[in-house]
Short mmCIF file of C-alpha atoms (C1' of nucleotides) in Angstrom, two decimals:
data_model
loop_
_atom_site.label_atom_id
_atom_site.label_comp_id
_atom_site.label_asym_id
_atom_site.label_seq_id
_atom_site.Cartn_x
_atom_site.Cartn_y
_atom_site.Cartn_z
CA UNK A 1 -12.63 18.93 38.98
CA UNK A 2 -12.68 21.64 36.20
CA UNK A 3 -15.80 23.85 35.74
CA UNK A 4 -19.09 22.06 35.87
CA UNK A 5 -21.52 23.93 33.46
CA UNK A 6 -21.46 26.46 31.09
CA UNK A 7 -19.77 25.88 28.24
CA UNK A 8 -18.61 29.37 26.62
CA UNK A 9 -20.57 27.86 23.22
CA UNK A 10 -17.54 29.23 21.23
CA UNK A 11 -15.81 25.88 22.07
CA UNK A 12 -18.93 24.02 22.23
CA UNK A 13 -17.30 20.80 22.80
CA UNK A 14 -15.13 19.71 25.52
CA UNK A 15 -11.28 19.58 24.74
CA UNK A 16 -11.43 15.65 25.13
CA UNK A 17 -14.01 15.34 22.15
CA UNK A 18 -12.69 18.16 20.08
CA UNK A 19 -9.43 16.36 20.18
CA UNK A 20 -11.46 13.18 19.26
CA UNK A 21 -13.30 14.94 15.79
CA UNK A 22 -10.10 16.36 14.70
CA UNK A 23 -8.02 13.16 15.32
CA UNK A 24 -10.55 11.39 13.57
CA UNK A 25 -10.64 13.58 10.25
CA UNK A 26 -6.77 13.64 10.18
CA UNK A 27 -6.71 9.99 10.81
CA UNK A 28 -9.16 9.05 8.31
CA UNK A 29 -7.19 11.33 5.69
CA UNK A 30 -3.69 10.96 5.90
CA UNK A 31 -3.60 7.17 8.09
CA UNK A 32 -2.92 7.10 11.30
CA UNK A 33 0.81 6.76 11.17
CA UNK A 34 0.57 9.87 8.55
CA UNK A 35 -0.01 12.08 11.13
CA UNK A 36 1.98 13.89 13.93
CA UNK A 37 0.69 14.79 17.30
CA UNK A 38 1.62 18.38 16.42
CA UNK A 39 -0.57 18.21 13.64
CA UNK A 40 -3.49 16.95 16.07
CA UNK A 41 -2.39 19.85 18.34
CA UNK A 42 -2.73 22.79 15.72
CA UNK A 43 -6.12 21.35 14.69
CA UNK A 44 -7.34 21.85 18.14
CA UNK A 45 -5.52 25.30 18.92
CA UNK A 46 -2.90 24.27 21.16
CA UNK A 47 0.49 22.33 20.31
CA UNK A 48 2.36 19.47 20.54
CA UNK A 49 2.83 17.74 23.52
CA UNK A 50 -0.35 19.60 25.06
CA UNK A 51 -2.22 16.74 23.94
CA UNK A 52 -0.85 14.49 26.60
CA UNK A 53 -2.94 16.27 29.50
CA UNK A 54 -5.97 14.64 27.92
CA UNK A 55 -4.80 11.39 26.04
CA UNK A 56 -1.94 9.08 27.38
CA UNK A 57 -0.56 9.02 23.80
CA UNK A 58 -1.27 8.69 20.34
CA UNK A 59 -2.14 5.25 20.66
CA UNK A 60 -4.41 5.72 22.84
CA UNK A 61 -6.62 8.37 20.76
CA UNK A 62 -6.74 5.84 18.20
CA UNK A 63 -7.92 3.10 20.55
CA UNK A 64 -10.56 5.53 22.08
CA UNK A 65 -11.77 6.09 18.70
CA UNK A 66 -12.28 2.74 17.78
CA UNK A 67 -13.31 1.22 20.74
CA UNK A 68 -16.05 4.00 21.11
CA UNK A 69 -17.13 3.51 17.35
CA UNK A 70 -17.41 -0.25 18.08
CA UNK A 71 -19.51 -0.22 20.94
CA UNK A 72 -21.76 2.42 19.39
CA UNK A 73 -22.40 0.38 16.72
CA UNK A 74 -22.91 -2.70 18.60
CA UNK A 75 -25.19 -1.34 21.07
CA UNK A 76 -27.29 0.58 18.68
CA UNK A 77 -27.37 -2.52 16.78
CA UNK A 78 -28.81 -4.40 20.11
CA UNK A 79 -31.22 -1.87 21.08
CA UNK A 80 -32.95 -1.75 17.26
CA UNK A 81 -32.59 -5.57 17.16
CA UNK A 82 -33.89 -6.13 21.12
CA UNK A 83 -37.46 -4.10 20.02
CA UNK A 84 -38.78 -7.21 18.71
CA UNK A 85 -36.62 -10.38 18.79
CA UNK A 86 -37.27 -14.08 18.09
CA UNK A 87 -41.24 -13.70 16.60
CA UNK A 88 -41.23 -14.36 12.66
CA UNK A 89 -42.83 -11.90 10.53
CA UNK A 90 -40.87 -8.90 12.15
CA UNK A 91 -37.84 -10.38 11.33
CA UNK A 92 -37.31 -8.39 8.14
CA UNK A 93 -38.44 -5.34 10.07
CA UNK A 94 -35.50 -6.11 12.21
CA UNK A 95 -33.17 -6.60 9.46
CA UNK A 96 -34.12 -3.42 7.88
CA UNK A 97 -33.88 -1.49 11.28
CA UNK A 98 -30.22 -2.82 11.20
CA UNK A 99 -29.47 -1.60 7.68
CA UNK A 100 -30.78 1.62 8.56
CA UNK A 101 -28.98 2.21 11.53
CA UNK A 102 -25.35 1.09 9.68
CA UNK A 103 -26.45 3.69 7.03
CA UNK A 104 -26.68 6.28 9.34
CA UNK A 105 -23.20 5.73 10.91
CA UNK A 106 -21.83 5.43 7.62
CA UNK A 107 -23.02 8.49 6.21
CA UNK A 108 -22.91 10.51 9.66
CA UNK A 109 -19.61 9.11 10.85
CA UNK A 110 -17.49 8.89 7.81
CA UNK A 111 -14.57 9.14 9.42
CA UNK A 112 -15.08 6.68 11.98
CA UNK A 113 -16.17 4.02 9.93
CA UNK A 114 -13.37 4.60 7.53
CA UNK A 115 -11.09 4.26 10.52
CA UNK A 116 -12.70 1.12 12.04
CA UNK A 117 -11.85 -1.21 9.32
CA UNK A 118 -8.49 0.64 7.86
CA UNK A 119 -6.39 0.97 11.06
CA UNK A 120 -7.06 -1.75 13.39
CA UNK A 121 -4.01 -3.19 12.61
CA UNK A 122 -2.30 -0.34 14.40
CA UNK A 123 -3.39 -0.91 17.75
CA UNK A 124 -1.94 -2.43 20.39
CA UNK A 125 -2.68 -5.96 21.22
CA UNK A 126 -5.39 -5.54 23.99
CA UNK A 127 -7.32 -2.82 22.65
CA UNK A 128 -7.17 -4.57 19.01
CA UNK A 129 -8.76 -7.83 20.69
CA UNK A 130 -11.41 -5.65 22.55
CA UNK A 131 -12.38 -3.85 19.19
CA UNK A 132 -12.41 -7.19 17.67
CA UNK A 133 -14.71 -8.88 20.10
CA UNK A 134 -16.88 -6.01 19.72
CA UNK A 135 -16.92 -6.50 16.21
CA UNK A 136 -17.53 -9.97 16.61
CA UNK A 137 -20.66 -9.25 18.61
CA UNK A 138 -21.81 -6.87 16.12
CA UNK A 139 -21.41 -9.28 13.27
CA UNK A 140 -23.18 -11.83 15.01
CA UNK A 141 -26.04 -10.16 16.20
CA UNK A 142 -26.47 -9.66 12.16
CA UNK A 143 -25.96 -12.99 11.34
CA UNK A 144 -28.54 -13.91 13.95
CA UNK A 145 -31.19 -11.81 12.04
CA UNK A 146 -30.58 -12.59 8.38
CA UNK A 147 -30.74 -16.30 9.00
CA UNK A 148 -34.17 -15.35 10.86
CA UNK A 149 -35.36 -13.02 8.17
CA UNK A 150 -34.16 -15.55 5.49
CA UNK A 151 -35.19 -19.10 5.75
CA UNK A 152 -33.07 -20.37 3.01
CA UNK A 153 -30.01 -19.23 5.05
CA UNK A 154 -31.08 -21.04 8.45
CA UNK A 155 -29.68 -24.00 7.86
CA UNK A 156 -26.71 -24.84 9.64
CA UNK A 157 -25.12 -25.87 6.08
CA UNK A 158 -25.76 -22.10 5.11
CA UNK A 159 -24.11 -20.52 8.56
CA UNK A 160 -20.77 -19.73 6.58
CA UNK A 161 -22.63 -18.17 3.82
CA UNK A 162 -24.81 -16.15 6.23
CA UNK A 163 -21.46 -14.99 7.51
CA UNK A 164 -20.00 -14.15 4.53
CA UNK A 165 -22.78 -12.41 2.89
CA UNK A 166 -23.04 -9.90 6.14
CA UNK A 167 -19.24 -9.52 5.40
CA UNK A 168 -19.82 -8.27 2.20
CA UNK A 169 -22.80 -6.06 2.86
CA UNK A 170 -20.87 -4.58 5.31
CA UNK A 171 -18.45 -3.67 3.08
CA UNK A 172 -20.76 -2.48 0.99
CA UNK A 173 -22.18 -0.21 3.09
CA UNK A 174 -18.78 0.97 4.38
CA UNK A 175 -17.35 1.59 1.51
CA UNK A 176 -19.46 4.22 0.30
CA UNK A 177 -18.35 6.95 2.63
CA UNK A 178 -15.00 6.15 1.85
CA UNK A 179 -15.14 6.22 -2.33
CA UNK A 180 -17.19 9.11 -2.19
CA UNK A 181 -15.73 11.58 0.13
CA UNK A 182 -14.93 14.68 -0.48
CA UNK A 183 -17.55 16.64 -1.99
CA UNK A 184 -18.84 18.86 0.90
CA UNK A 185 -21.60 20.58 -0.76
CA UNK A 186 -24.66 20.45 1.97
CA UNK A 187 -26.27 17.00 2.36
CA UNK A 188 -24.66 16.48 -1.60
CA UNK A 189 -23.55 12.69 -2.04
CA UNK A 190 -22.03 12.30 -5.31
CA UNK A 191 -24.88 14.16 -6.83
CA UNK A 192 -27.59 12.59 -4.84
CA UNK A 193 -29.12 14.08 -1.54
CA UNK A 194 -28.25 12.37 1.67
CA UNK A 195 -31.68 10.73 1.75
CA UNK A 196 -31.63 9.13 -1.51
CA UNK A 197 -28.27 8.08 -0.52
CA UNK A 198 -29.20 6.52 2.10
CA UNK A 199 -32.07 4.93 0.59
CA UNK A 200 -30.35 3.10 -2.31
CA UNK A 201 -27.73 2.12 -0.08
CA UNK A 202 -30.71 0.34 2.13
CA UNK A 203 -32.00 -1.04 -1.21
CA UNK A 204 -28.55 -2.49 -2.35
CA UNK A 205 -27.94 -4.27 1.27
CA UNK A 206 -32.03 -6.02 0.97
CA UNK A 207 -31.08 -6.83 -2.40
CA UNK A 208 -27.78 -8.39 -1.81
CA UNK A 209 -29.35 -10.69 1.46
CA UNK A 210 -32.06 -11.71 -0.80
CA UNK A 211 -29.65 -12.81 -3.72
CA UNK A 212 -27.88 -15.10 -1.46
CA UNK A 213 -30.52 -16.41 0.08
CA UNK A 214 -31.72 -17.21 -3.76
CA UNK A 215 -28.34 -19.11 -4.72
CA UNK A 216 -28.36 -21.00 -1.11
CA UNK A 217 -27.49 -24.29 -1.70
CA UNK A 218 -26.95 -23.98 -5.37
CA UNK A 219 -23.37 -25.77 -6.25
CA UNK A 220 -23.08 -23.62 -9.37
CA UNK A 221 -19.88 -21.91 -10.10
CA UNK A 222 -19.91 -18.91 -12.05
CA UNK B 1 21.44 -7.17 -20.17
CA UNK B 2 21.58 -10.10 -17.43
CA UNK B 3 21.15 -13.37 -18.07
CA UNK B 4 18.31 -14.09 -20.64
CA UNK B 5 16.61 -17.38 -20.21
CA UNK B 6 16.54 -20.61 -17.61
CA UNK B 7 15.62 -18.97 -14.34
CA UNK B 8 17.08 -21.91 -11.93
CA UNK B 9 13.85 -22.86 -10.34
CA UNK B 10 14.52 -22.34 -6.84
CA UNK B 11 14.09 -18.70 -7.48
CA UNK B 12 11.51 -19.31 -9.97
CA UNK B 13 10.62 -14.98 -9.98
CA UNK B 14 13.09 -12.88 -11.34
CA UNK B 15 14.36 -10.63 -7.67
CA UNK B 16 11.78 -7.58 -9.16
CA UNK B 17 8.67 -9.57 -9.13
CA UNK B 18 10.06 -11.13 -5.85
CA UNK B 19 10.19 -7.77 -4.26
CA UNK B 20 6.68 -6.92 -5.85
CA UNK B 21 5.15 -10.03 -4.29
CA UNK B 22 6.68 -9.81 -0.75
CA UNK B 23 6.16 -5.99 -0.41
CA UNK B 24 2.37 -6.38 -1.08
CA UNK B 25 1.90 -8.80 1.45
CA UNK B 26 3.89 -6.81 4.04
CA UNK B 27 2.12 -3.64 2.67
CA UNK B 28 -1.00 -5.14 3.42
CA UNK B 29 -0.70 -6.75 6.68
CA UNK B 30 0.75 -3.72 8.41
CA UNK B 31 0.43 -0.69 5.89
CA UNK B 32 2.65 1.00 3.93
CA UNK B 33 4.23 3.67 6.24
CA UNK B 34 4.18 0.51 9.20
CA UNK B 35 6.77 -1.63 7.01
CA UNK B 36 10.67 -0.50 6.37
CA UNK B 37 13.03 -1.25 4.14
CA UNK B 38 15.02 -3.34 5.98
CA UNK B 39 11.68 -5.75 6.56
CA UNK B 40 11.12 -6.06 2.81
CA UNK B 41 14.41 -6.76 1.94
CA UNK B 42 14.83 -9.70 4.76
CA UNK B 43 11.63 -11.10 2.90
CA UNK B 44 13.55 -11.56 -0.13
CA UNK B 45 16.63 -12.38 1.05
CA UNK B 46 18.94 -9.55 1.00
CA UNK B 47 19.25 -6.88 3.47
CA UNK B 48 18.17 -3.04 3.53
CA UNK B 49 19.39 -0.88 0.47
CA UNK B 50 20.16 -3.89 -1.76
CA UNK B 51 16.41 -3.04 -2.82
CA UNK B 52 17.68 0.32 -4.72
CA UNK B 53 19.20 -1.85 -7.25
CA UNK B 54 15.66 -2.59 -8.42
CA UNK B 55 13.63 0.20 -7.28
CA UNK B 56 13.98 3.77 -7.23
CA UNK B 57 12.77 3.86 -3.64
CA UNK B 58 10.17 2.56 -1.46
CA UNK B 59 7.18 5.18 -2.66
CA UNK B 60 8.11 3.48 -6.30
CA UNK B 61 7.47 0.52 -4.97
CA UNK B 62 4.07 1.30 -4.11
CA UNK B 63 3.62 2.93 -6.85
CA UNK B 64 4.65 -0.10 -9.20
CA UNK B 65 2.23 -1.77 -6.93
CA UNK B 66 -0.87 0.16 -7.51
CA UNK B 67 -0.31 1.16 -11.26
CA UNK B 68 -0.07 -2.17 -11.74
CA UNK B 69 -3.21 -3.67 -10.31
CA UNK B 70 -4.88 -0.86 -11.75
CA UNK B 71 -4.13 -1.00 -15.38
CA UNK B 72 -4.67 -5.09 -14.89
CA UNK B 73 -7.91 -4.48 -13.87
CA UNK B 74 -9.02 -2.03 -16.59
CA UNK B 75 -7.41 -4.08 -19.26
CA UNK B 76 -9.23 -7.33 -18.31
CA UNK B 77 -12.22 -5.10 -17.48
CA UNK B 78 -12.03 -3.67 -21.60
CA UNK B 79 -11.32 -7.36 -22.74
CA UNK B 80 -14.40 -8.55 -21.17
CA UNK B 81 -16.65 -5.65 -21.92
CA UNK B 82 -14.95 -5.52 -25.63
CA UNK B 83 -16.14 -9.13 -26.55
CA UNK B 84 -19.71 -8.22 -27.33
CA UNK B 85 -20.36 -4.36 -26.76
CA UNK B 86 -23.37 -2.37 -28.08
CA UNK B 87 -25.73 -5.06 -28.51
CA UNK B 88 -29.01 -5.17 -25.88
CA UNK B 89 -29.78 -9.33 -24.86
CA UNK B 90 -25.82 -9.42 -24.40
CA UNK B 91 -25.72 -6.52 -21.78
CA UNK B 92 -26.64 -9.01 -19.03
CA UNK B 93 -23.81 -11.11 -19.96
CA UNK B 94 -21.07 -8.35 -20.07
CA UNK B 95 -22.19 -7.17 -16.74
CA UNK B 96 -21.47 -11.11 -15.27
CA UNK B 97 -18.54 -11.24 -16.88
CA UNK B 98 -17.01 -8.06 -15.53
CA UNK B 99 -18.29 -9.39 -12.03
CA UNK B 100 -16.43 -12.59 -12.58
CA UNK B 101 -13.36 -10.90 -13.41
CA UNK B 102 -13.14 -8.68 -10.53
CA UNK B 103 -14.33 -11.51 -8.20
CA UNK B 104 -11.17 -13.16 -9.44
CA UNK B 105 -8.94 -10.47 -8.98
CA UNK B 106 -10.17 -10.10 -5.47
CA UNK B 107 -9.91 -13.83 -4.73
CA UNK B 108 -6.54 -14.48 -6.38
CA UNK B 109 -4.52 -11.29 -5.68
CA UNK B 110 -6.29 -10.09 -2.40
CA UNK B 111 -3.05 -8.28 -1.05
CA UNK B 112 -2.80 -6.17 -4.06
CA UNK B 113 -6.92 -5.44 -4.10
CA UNK B 114 -6.44 -4.19 -0.55
CA UNK B 115 -3.90 -2.01 -1.23
CA UNK B 116 -5.28 -0.65 -4.14
CA UNK B 117 -8.10 1.13 -2.17
CA UNK B 118 -6.23 1.51 1.26
CA UNK B 119 -2.99 3.07 0.34
CA UNK B 120 -3.67 5.14 -2.41
CA UNK B 121 -3.19 8.35 -0.39
CA UNK B 122 0.71 7.73 0.53
CA UNK B 123 1.69 8.16 -3.64
CA UNK B 124 2.91 10.85 -4.45
CA UNK B 125 0.63 13.48 -6.72
CA UNK B 126 1.73 12.36 -10.00
CA UNK B 127 1.37 8.67 -9.27
CA UNK B 128 -1.94 9.59 -7.42
CA UNK B 129 -2.95 10.83 -10.55
CA UNK B 130 -2.53 8.02 -12.86
CA UNK B 131 -3.84 5.42 -10.52
CA UNK B 132 -7.14 7.35 -10.14
CA UNK B 133 -7.35 7.35 -13.99
CA UNK B 134 -7.02 4.28 -14.27
CA UNK B 135 -9.45 3.78 -11.58
CA UNK B 136 -11.97 6.06 -12.93
CA UNK B 137 -11.54 4.26 -16.30
CA UNK B 138 -12.31 1.35 -14.79
CA UNK B 139 -15.29 2.78 -13.08
CA UNK B 140 -16.96 4.33 -16.42
CA UNK B 141 -16.71 1.11 -18.08
CA UNK B 142 -18.48 -0.68 -15.45
CA UNK B 143 -21.06 2.22 -15.34
CA UNK B 144 -22.02 1.98 -18.59
CA UNK B 145 -22.32 -1.79 -18.73
CA UNK B 146 -24.65 -1.38 -15.78
CA UNK B 147 -26.37 1.09 -17.65
CA UNK B 148 -26.94 -1.01 -20.56
CA UNK B 149 -27.73 -4.17 -18.51
CA UNK B 150 -30.55 -2.38 -16.55
CA UNK B 151 -32.54 -0.20 -18.47
CA UNK B 152 -34.16 1.15 -15.50
CA UNK B 153 -30.85 3.09 -14.60
CA UNK B 154 -30.34 3.83 -18.44
CA UNK B 155 -31.87 7.66 -17.90
CA UNK B 156 -29.78 10.69 -17.61
CA UNK B 157 -31.32 10.95 -13.89
CA UNK B 158 -30.29 7.82 -12.92
CA UNK B 159 -26.61 7.82 -13.85
CA UNK B 160 -25.57 9.30 -10.31
CA UNK B 161 -27.38 5.99 -8.77
CA UNK B 162 -25.83 3.53 -11.35
CA UNK B 163 -22.15 5.22 -10.28
CA UNK B 164 -23.09 4.92 -6.54
CA UNK B 165 -24.42 1.56 -7.13
CA UNK B 166 -21.20 0.37 -8.57
CA UNK B 167 -19.00 2.28 -5.84
CA UNK B 168 -20.68 0.41 -3.59
CA UNK B 169 -20.64 -3.37 -5.48
CA UNK B 170 -16.63 -2.42 -5.63
CA UNK B 171 -16.93 -1.90 -1.67
CA UNK B 172 -19.23 -5.31 -1.56
CA UNK B 173 -16.33 -7.23 -3.76
CA UNK B 174 -13.09 -6.22 -2.34
CA UNK B 175 -14.20 -5.95 1.48
CA UNK B 176 -14.17 -9.88 1.39
CA UNK B 177 -10.29 -10.38 1.12
CA UNK B 178 -9.95 -7.51 3.69
CA UNK B 179 -12.38 -9.01 6.31
CA UNK B 180 -11.94 -12.96 5.52
CA UNK B 181 -8.04 -12.69 5.48
CA UNK B 182 -5.45 -14.94 7.01
CA UNK B 183 -7.25 -18.46 6.87
CA UNK B 184 -5.01 -20.20 4.66
CA UNK B 185 -6.26 -23.71 4.81
CA UNK B 186 -6.08 -24.65 1.44
CA UNK B 187 -8.73 -23.07 -1.10
CA UNK B 188 -11.03 -22.47 2.09
CA UNK B 189 -12.63 -18.87 2.62
CA UNK B 190 -14.00 -18.49 5.83
CA UNK B 191 -15.54 -22.21 5.76
CA UNK B 192 -16.62 -21.93 1.89
CA UNK B 193 -14.40 -23.50 -0.93
CA UNK B 194 -13.19 -20.61 -3.23
CA UNK B 195 -16.01 -21.65 -6.12
CA UNK B 196 -18.42 -21.39 -3.42
CA UNK B 197 -16.93 -17.79 -2.26
CA UNK B 198 -16.93 -16.56 -5.85
CA UNK B 199 -20.50 -17.79 -6.61
CA UNK B 200 -21.90 -16.33 -3.70
CA UNK B 201 -19.89 -12.91 -4.11
CA UNK B 202 -21.67 -12.69 -8.02
CA UNK B 203 -25.03 -13.52 -6.80
CA UNK B 204 -24.65 -10.98 -3.79
CA UNK B 205 -23.23 -8.03 -6.63
CA UNK B 206 -25.74 -8.99 -9.13
CA UNK B 207 -28.34 -8.94 -6.36
CA UNK B 208 -27.40 -5.45 -5.30
CA UNK B 209 -27.54 -4.20 -8.78
CA UNK B 210 -30.96 -5.64 -9.60
CA UNK B 211 -32.05 -3.85 -6.50
CA UNK B 212 -31.00 -0.56 -7.43
CA UNK B 213 -33.18 -0.76 -10.81
CA UNK B 214 -35.76 -1.90 -9.16
CA UNK B 215 -35.71 1.34 -6.41
CA UNK B 216 -34.36 3.54 -8.66
CA UNK B 217 -37.24 6.49 -9.45
CA UNK B 218 -38.48 5.89 -5.80
CA UNK B 219 -38.12 8.94 -3.83
CA UNK B 220 -38.98 7.36 -0.76
CA UNK B 221 -36.46 7.58 2.58
CA UNK B 222 -35.98 4.44 4.66
"C1'" DC C 1 -5.21 37.03 49.69
"C1'" DC C 2 -2.76 33.22 48.59
"C1'" DC C 3 -2.13 28.66 47.07
"C1'" DC C 4 -2.82 24.94 43.84
"C1'" DC C 5 -3.92 22.55 40.19
"C1'" DA C 6 -5.23 22.17 35.62
"C1'" DA C 7 -3.77 23.13 31.04
"C1'" DG C 8 -0.32 24.83 28.03
"C1'" DT C 9 4.44 26.35 26.61
"C1'" DT C 10 9.06 25.26 24.61
"C1'" DA C 11 13.21 22.48 24.81
"C1'" DA C 12 15.43 18.01 24.97
"C1'" DT C 13 15.92 13.17 24.21
"C1'" DG C 14 15.92 9.07 21.54
"C1'" DA C 15 14.45 5.95 18.90
"C1'" DG C 16 13.39 4.87 13.68
"C1'" DC C 17 13.89 5.12 9.10
"C1'" DG C 18 14.75 6.22 4.21
"C1'" DT C 19 18.38 7.23 1.55
"C1'" DT C 20 23.45 7.60 0.05
"C1'" DA C 21 28.30 6.77 0.07
"C1'" DA C 22 31.70 3.56 -0.10
"C1'" DC C 23 33.17 -0.75 -0.89
"C1'" DT C 24 33.25 -5.81 -2.00
"C1'" DC C 25 32.45 -9.77 -5.09
"C1'" DC C 26 31.75 -12.60 -8.71
"C1'" DA C 27 30.13 -14.06 -13.39
"C1'" DG C 28 31.02 -13.33 -18.54
"C1'" DC C 29 33.04 -11.66 -22.42
"C1'" DA C 30 37.03 -10.15 -25.36
"C1'" DT D 1 43.61 -13.23 -18.20
"C1'" DG D 2 41.84 -9.04 -16.97
"C1'" DC D 3 38.35 -6.23 -16.59
"C1'" DT D 4 33.63 -4.56 -16.44
"C1'" DG D 5 29.19 -4.05 -14.49
"C1'" DG D 6 25.36 -5.99 -12.28
"C1'" DA D 7 24.07 -7.13 -7.40
"C1'" DG D 8 24.78 -6.76 -2.22
"C1'" DT D 9 27.02 -5.06 1.82
"C1'" DT D 10 27.79 -2.40 5.74
"C1'" DA D 11 28.29 2.42 7.85
"C1'" DA D 12 26.87 6.67 8.16
"C1'" DC D 13 23.74 10.95 7.44
"C1'" DG D 14 19.82 13.40 8.18
"C1'" DC D 15 15.29 13.90 9.33
"C1'" DT D 16 10.76 13.12 11.30
"C1'" DC D 17 8.74 11.91 15.53
"C1'" DA D 18 6.72 10.30 20.10
"C1'" DT D 19 7.31 11.01 24.35
"C1'" DT D 20 9.28 13.43 28.45
"C1'" DA D 21 11.07 17.42 31.52
"C1'" DA D 22 10.79 21.71 33.14
"C1'" DC D 23 8.59 25.54 33.60
"C1'" DT D 24 4.75 29.10 33.40
"C1'" DT D 25 -0.04 30.86 33.92
"C1'" DG D 26 -4.40 32.13 35.27
"C1'" DG D 27 -8.81 30.90 37.82
"C1'" DG D 28 -11.61 29.27 41.76
"C1'" DG D 29 -11.97 27.96 46.91
"C1'" DG D 30 -10.24 27.90 51.94
#
DNA sequence: CCCCCAAGTTAATGAGCGTTAACTCCAGCA
DNA sequence: TGCTGGAGTTAACGCTCATTAACTTGGGGG
């Protein structure tokens, strides 16, 4: 193996992680097909095909990023849900924990959240299935928690409603990094401090779920 | 000019519109850079460079689509807001009208809604500025209406909150076509009839705005 | 001290793709 | 009837780009 310890601190990250970070940034900015390998190489200080010492190919980089974020989302989601499952009064608290976790991802890993529902189609069939399975597991986790937290959505007829509501809330939470992107001023998100933005997103998600519960079972069109 | 009337009804659409429709479908499915002009040509029954009789280039097709949807959104939004502006009790009704209009776009023009916030970066600078100006106008329209409908968001300090909330609700409404895509069964949206899905999205958006108003001015982190 | 391998380098290859050129075809009109 | 121009066709050009090949280098363990 290579050097075992003592990273020089000028390059605090191992090459592979450095490539991940820059590739995610570039893919999010210009799209997977819009970025060339030479560009990724230049971003990490090596040039062009040197990347092939660390990844099998450009596709493999994207797959690594999407599988990684999907696994982290599901893992963290399970961790937060697993703390206290099954009891009744805590269900709202579990839902809040899920929301908080997702908001943190959306605000702190903007590039990956953007990629994870934007570039899925550029994966090879096998990787795409893998990512979709992870995403589906994450969605099911949310659906279960939502149906426990909001009894109006617990009935079997309301299952599609709960599922669609979770989809929609994901869209709500994920869209913010995308639309409010490039203002880099320390901790400022479109004029709001990071924590205020997090609290706002949390409230919006809560409010959306509450409205879904309130309107469940009503046939009325708009 | 060419033939003036009497479209043969086998090709109900003029060539240009037919190209628009197929290009939108393909771009939404595989991304702008992932679709070749030969493919678009084949989808409309002509092949490859024949498209250049109708569009100046591939870029021009995307620009046409994005400018078109942005203009339609803004125009229809203004139409619905213009019916009764300025009065106080009707503000909530105007907001509902805006939401309904956007939901209709999201459900009926899925491909265009998907493209309009996914492929903006592949436009040439000039077209991108044009589309962004239209999108900004549409957003400002919503922000004004939201601040009239919900007094808690009307203060000058709450302007960034209202703006962020509108962004988030756009994400909510736009995400549904994207995540619940390819189930084509007549009028079924992930197990829900179209009108139920529309009503649900409407409720989710209302609930999100209400929650934003409810939590405005509170400093609390999650 | 020497060898070896991880990590890079540049050059070449080969495929894909947007666009242009040159040519064909036919409908409509004077 | 003869011509004109919109609409399409195929072939060719030029460029980009992912991947591979062949070669260089430097540091650590036997």
